[in-house]
């Protein structure tokens, strides 16, 4: 009884739209990243060298630049004050690598400058994890027990995880905009290289927008399906 409802319910299209948006954004990022991974920057700096130079240019001396394994695993960790660059970014002199390295330095600058959305996002991490882990079990148990309040609590927890994804957006766009401006002003990238880096970082940011949109659609579906349960 429970499963057929999921397979034949028309709101399932909301999930499909979310999946399609995410796939399109990810395909766009892969294509753009691959394209500019093959374009060597004129300055000849590696991602690592560019990151060190950018951090120094901002007077940030307490952040380490480290190498991490994997692909697209690059991130800034505010707890350990480290810019972590993946194998393909750390030693590469491509436009894409320098753009990603600069983006992570953008997060280090946000941290150094007490950028409010970054702080809000960090504060939301435990809440969002809690919400993401408990929302579905609560919703499913709620449905099985026929209890509206458990389902409502599950939806509320799910919306906390969605909120986290929305707060992530200004943080990501701001880090990229700082990165592009700084690569330009320090002369690490010149001329059309600046626009090429911008397109890589925009494609990366779009994947966050797609993920947030997909989660919002999922939330909308939950509300459409269960929003009126209490009145039954
Ligand atoms: Zn980022």
CSV table of C-alpha atoms and ligand atoms in Angstrom, one decimal:
chain,number,residue,atom,x,y,z
A,1,UNK,CA,0.0,0.0,0.0
A,2,UNK,CA,2.9,2.3,0.9
A,3,UNK,CA,5.0,1.7,-2.2
A,4,UNK,CA,2.4,2.0,-5.0
A,5,UNK,CA,1.5,5.4,-3.6
A,6,UNK,CA,5.1,6.5,-4.3
A,7,UNK,CA,5.2,5.0,-7.8
A,8,UNK,CA,1.9,6.4,-9.1
A,9,UNK,CA,1.8,9.7,-7.3
A,10,UNK,CA,2.0,12.6,-9.8
A,11,UNK,CA,4.1,14.8,-7.4
A,12,UNK,CA,6.9,12.3,-8.2
A,13,UNK,CA,7.6,14.6,-11.2
A,14,UNK,CA,8.9,17.2,-8.8
A,15,UNK,CA,11.7,14.7,-7.9
A,16,UNK,CA,12.4,13.9,-11.6
A,17,UNK,CA,12.7,17.6,-12.4
A,18,UNK,CA,15.2,18.0,-9.5
A,19,UNK,CA,17.2,15.0,-10.8
A,20,UNK,CA,17.3,16.5,-14.3
A,21,UNK,CA,18.4,19.9,-13.1
A,22,UNK,CA,21.2,18.4,-11.1
A,23,UNK,CA,22.3,16.2,-13.9
A,24,UNK,CA,22.4,19.2,-16.3
A,25,UNK,CA,24.4,21.3,-13.9
A,26,UNK,CA,26.9,18.5,-13.3
A,27,UNK,CA,27.3,17.9,-17.0
A,28,UNK,CA,27.9,21.6,-17.6
A,29,UNK,CA,30.5,21.7,-14.8
A,30,UNK,CA,32.3,18.6,-16.2
A,31,UNK,CA,32.4,20.0,-19.7
A,32,UNK,CA,33.6,23.5,-18.6
A,33,UNK,CA,36.1,22.1,-16.1
A,34,UNK,CA,37.5,19.7,-18.7
A,35,UNK,CA,37.8,22.4,-21.3
A,36,UNK,CA,39.8,24.8,-19.1
A,37,UNK,CA,41.8,22.0,-17.5
A,38,UNK,CA,43.4,21.8,-20.9
A,39,UNK,CA,44.2,25.5,-21.1
A,40,UNK,CA,47.5,26.4,-19.5
A,41,UNK,CA,47.7,29.8,-17.7
A,42,UNK,CA,50.2,32.3,-19.1
A,43,UNK,CA,51.7,32.9,-15.6
A,44,UNK,CA,52.6,29.2,-15.4
A,45,UNK,CA,51.8,29.0,-11.7
A,46,UNK,CA,50.3,25.9,-10.2
A,47,UNK,CA,47.1,25.9,-8.2
A,48,UNK,CA,49.2,25.6,-5.0
A,49,UNK,CA,51.5,28.5,-5.9
A,50,UNK,CA,48.6,30.7,-6.9
A,51,UNK,CA,46.8,29.9,-3.6
A,52,UNK,CA,49.9,30.8,-1.5
A,53,UNK,CA,50.4,34.0,-3.5
A,54,UNK,CA,46.7,35.0,-3.1
A,55,UNK,CA,46.7,34.3,0.7
A,56,UNK,CA,49.8,36.4,1.1
A,57,UNK,CA,48.4,39.2,-1.0
A,58,UNK,CA,45.6,39.4,1.6
A,59,UNK,CA,47.8,39.3,4.6
A,60,UNK,CA,46.6,35.8,5.5
A,61,UNK,CA,49.6,34.0,7.0
A,62,UNK,CA,47.9,31.5,9.3
A,63,UNK,CA,46.3,29.3,6.5
A,64,UNK,CA,48.2,26.3,5.2
A,65,UNK,CA,47.8,25.0,1.6
A,66,UNK,CA,47.5,21.2,1.6
A,67,UNK,CA,47.1,18.5,-1.1
A,68,UNK,CA,44.2,16.0,-0.8
A,69,UNK,CA,43.4,13.0,-2.9
A,70,UNK,CA,40.5,12.7,-5.3
A,71,UNK,CA,38.8,14.8,-7.9
A,72,UNK,CA,36.8,18.0,-7.2
A,73,UNK,CA,37.5,17.4,-3.4
A,74,UNK,CA,38.9,20.9,-3.0
A,75,UNK,CA,37.7,22.7,0.0
A,76,UNK,CA,38.6,25.2,2.7
A,77,UNK,CA,38.5,23.9,6.3
A,78,UNK,CA,37.9,26.8,8.8
A,79,UNK,CA,38.6,24.5,11.8
A,80,UNK,CA,42.1,23.6,10.7
A,81,UNK,CA,42.6,26.8,8.7
A,82,UNK,CA,43.7,24.9,5.6
A,83,UNK,CA,43.1,25.3,1.9
A,84,UNK,CA,42.8,21.7,0.6
A,85,UNK,CA,43.5,21.3,-3.1
A,86,UNK,CA,42.9,18.0,-4.9
A,87,UNK,CA,45.6,16.2,-6.9
A,88,UNK,CA,44.4,17.7,-10.2
A,89,UNK,CA,44.4,21.3,-8.9
A,90,UNK,CA,47.4,21.3,-6.6
A,91,UNK,CA,50.1,20.7,-9.2
A,92,UNK,CA,48.3,21.9,-12.4
A,93,UNK,CA,49.0,25.2,-14.1
A,94,UNK,CA,45.6,25.2,-15.9
A,95,UNK,CA,43.1,28.0,-15.8
A,96,UNK,CA,40.6,25.7,-14.2
A,97,UNK,CA,43.1,24.7,-11.4
A,98,UNK,CA,44.0,28.3,-10.6
A,99,UNK,CA,40.3,29.2,-10.5
A,100,UNK,CA,39.4,26.5,-8.1
A,101,UNK,CA,42.5,27.2,-5.9
A,102,UNK,CA,41.5,30.9,-5.8
A,103,UNK,CA,37.9,30.0,-4.9
A,104,UNK,CA,39.1,28.1,-1.9
A,105,UNK,CA,41.2,31.1,-0.9
A,106,UNK,CA,38.0,33.1,-1.2
A,107,UNK,CA,36.6,31.0,1.6
A,108,UNK,CA,39.8,31.6,3.7
A,109,UNK,CA,39.3,35.4,3.1
A,110,UNK,CA,35.6,35.1,4.2
A,111,UNK,CA,36.8,33.3,7.4
A,112,UNK,CA,39.5,36.0,8.0
A,113,UNK,CA,37.0,38.8,7.5
A,114,UNK,CA,34.2,37.2,9.6
A,115,UNK,CA,31.9,37.1,6.6
A,116,UNK,CA,28.4,36.6,8.2
A,117,UNK,CA,26.9,34.1,5.8
A,118,UNK,CA,29.9,31.8,6.3
A,119,UNK,CA,29.4,31.9,10.1
A,120,UNK,CA,25.7,31.2,9.7
A,121,UNK,CA,26.4,28.3,7.4
A,122,UNK,CA,28.9,26.9,9.9
A,123,UNK,CA,26.4,27.2,12.7
A,124,UNK,CA,23.8,25.3,10.6
A,125,UNK,CA,26.1,22.3,9.8
A,126,UNK,CA,25.1,20.2,12.9
A,127,UNK,CA,21.4,21.2,12.6
A,128,UNK,CA,21.4,20.3,8.9
A,129,UNK,CA,23.1,17.0,9.4
A,130,UNK,CA,20.6,16.1,12.2
A,131,UNK,CA,17.7,17.1,9.9
A,132,UNK,CA,19.0,15.2,6.9
A,133,UNK,CA,19.5,12.0,8.9
A,134,UNK,CA,16.3,12.0,10.9
A,135,UNK,CA,13.8,13.5,8.5
A,136,UNK,CA,13.0,10.5,6.3
A,137,UNK,CA,12.9,7.9,9.2
A,138,UNK,CA,10.5,10.2,11.0
A,139,UNK,CA,8.3,10.7,7.9
A,140,UNK,CA,8.2,7.0,7.1
A,141,UNK,CA,7.5,5.9,10.7
A,142,UNK,CA,4.9,8.7,10.9
A,143,UNK,CA,3.2,7.4,7.7
A,144,UNK,CA,3.2,3.8,9.0
A,145,UNK,CA,1.8,4.8,12.4
A,146,UNK,CA,-0.7,7.1,10.7
A,147,UNK,CA,0.4,9.9,12.9
A,148,UNK,CA,0.5,13.4,11.4
A,149,UNK,CA,2.7,15.1,14.0
A,150,UNK,CA,5.7,12.8,13.4
A,151,UNK,CA,5.4,13.4,9.6
A,152,UNK,CA,5.2,17.2,10.3
A,153,UNK,CA,8.3,17.0,12.5
A,154,UNK,CA,10.1,15.0,9.7
A,155,UNK,CA,9.2,17.7,7.2
A,156,UNK,CA,10.4,20.4,9.5
A,157,UNK,CA,13.7,18.7,9.9
A,158,UNK,CA,14.0,18.2,6.2
A,159,UNK,CA,13.4,21.9,5.7
A,160,UNK,CA,16.4,22.7,8.0
A,161,UNK,CA,18.6,20.7,5.6
A,162,UNK,CA,17.1,22.7,2.7
A,163,UNK,CA,17.8,26.0,4.5
A,164,UNK,CA,21.5,24.9,4.9
A,165,UNK,CA,21.7,24.5,1.1
A,166,UNK,CA,20.2,27.9,0.5
A,167,UNK,CA,22.6,29.6,2.9
A,168,UNK,CA,25.4,27.9,1.1
A,169,UNK,CA,24.6,29.8,-2.1
A,170,UNK,CA,25.8,33.4,-1.1
A,171,UNK,CA,28.9,31.8,0.5
A,172,UNK,CA,29.8,30.1,-2.7
A,173,UNK,CA,29.1,33.0,-5.1
A,174,UNK,CA,30.9,35.4,-2.8
A,175,UNK,CA,34.0,33.2,-2.7
A,176,UNK,CA,34.1,32.9,-6.5
A,177,UNK,CA,33.6,36.6,-7.0
A,178,UNK,CA,36.5,37.4,-4.6
A,179,UNK,CA,38.6,34.8,-6.5
A,180,UNK,CA,38.0,36.3,-9.9
A,181,UNK,CA,38.6,39.9,-8.7
A,182,UNK,CA,41.8,38.9,-7.0
A,183,UNK,CA,43.2,36.8,-9.8
A,184,UNK,CA,42.6,39.8,-12.1
A,185,UNK,CA,44.0,42.5,-9.7
A,186,UNK,CA,47.2,40.5,-8.8
A,187,UNK,CA,47.8,39.8,-12.5
A,188,UNK,CA,48.0,36.0,-11.9
A,189,UNK,CA,45.5,35.8,-14.8
A,190,UNK,CA,45.3,38.3,-17.6
A,191,UNK,CA,43.0,39.2,-20.4
A,192,UNK,CA,40.6,36.5,-21.5
A,193,UNK,CA,41.9,34.1,-18.8
A,194,UNK,CA,39.8,36.0,-16.3
A,195,UNK,CA,36.6,35.4,-18.1
A,196,UNK,CA,37.5,31.7,-18.6
A,197,UNK,CA,38.1,31.2,-14.9
A,198,UNK,CA,34.8,33.0,-14.2
A,199,UNK,CA,33.0,30.5,-16.4
A,200,UNK,CA,34.5,27.5,-14.6
A,201,UNK,CA,33.5,29.0,-11.2
A,202,UNK,CA,30.0,29.9,-12.4
A,203,UNK,CA,29.5,26.3,-13.6
A,204,UNK,CA,30.6,25.1,-10.2
A,205,UNK,CA,28.2,27.5,-8.4
A,206,UNK,CA,25.4,26.3,-10.6
A,207,UNK,CA,25.7,22.8,-9.2
A,208,UNK,CA,25.0,24.2,-5.7
A,209,UNK,CA,21.9,26.1,-7.1
A,210,UNK,CA,20.7,22.9,-8.7
A,211,UNK,CA,21.1,20.9,-5.5
A,212,UNK,CA,19.2,23.6,-3.5
A,213,UNK,CA,16.5,23.7,-6.2
A,214,UNK,CA,16.2,19.9,-6.1
A,215,UNK,CA,15.8,19.9,-2.4
A,216,UNK,CA,13.2,22.6,-2.5
A,217,UNK,CA,11.2,20.6,-5.0
A,218,UNK,CA,11.5,17.6,-2.6
A,219,UNK,CA,10.2,19.7,0.2
A,220,UNK,CA,7.4,21.0,-1.9
A,221,UNK,CA,6.4,17.5,-2.7
A,222,UNK,CA,6.4,16.5,1.0
A,223,UNK,CA,4.2,19.5,1.8
A,224,UNK,CA,1.8,18.6,-1.1
A,225,UNK,CA,1.6,15.0,0.0
A,226,UNK,CA,1.3,15.4,3.7
A,227,UNK,CA,0.5,19.1,4.3
A,228,UNK,CA,-3.2,18.4,4.9
A,229,UNK,CA,-2.8,15.1,6.9
A,230,UNK,CA,-3.7,16.7,10.2
A,231,UNK,CA,-7.1,17.5,9.0
A,232,UNK,CA,-7.9,13.9,8.3
B,1,LIG,ZN1,33.3,26.9,-2.2
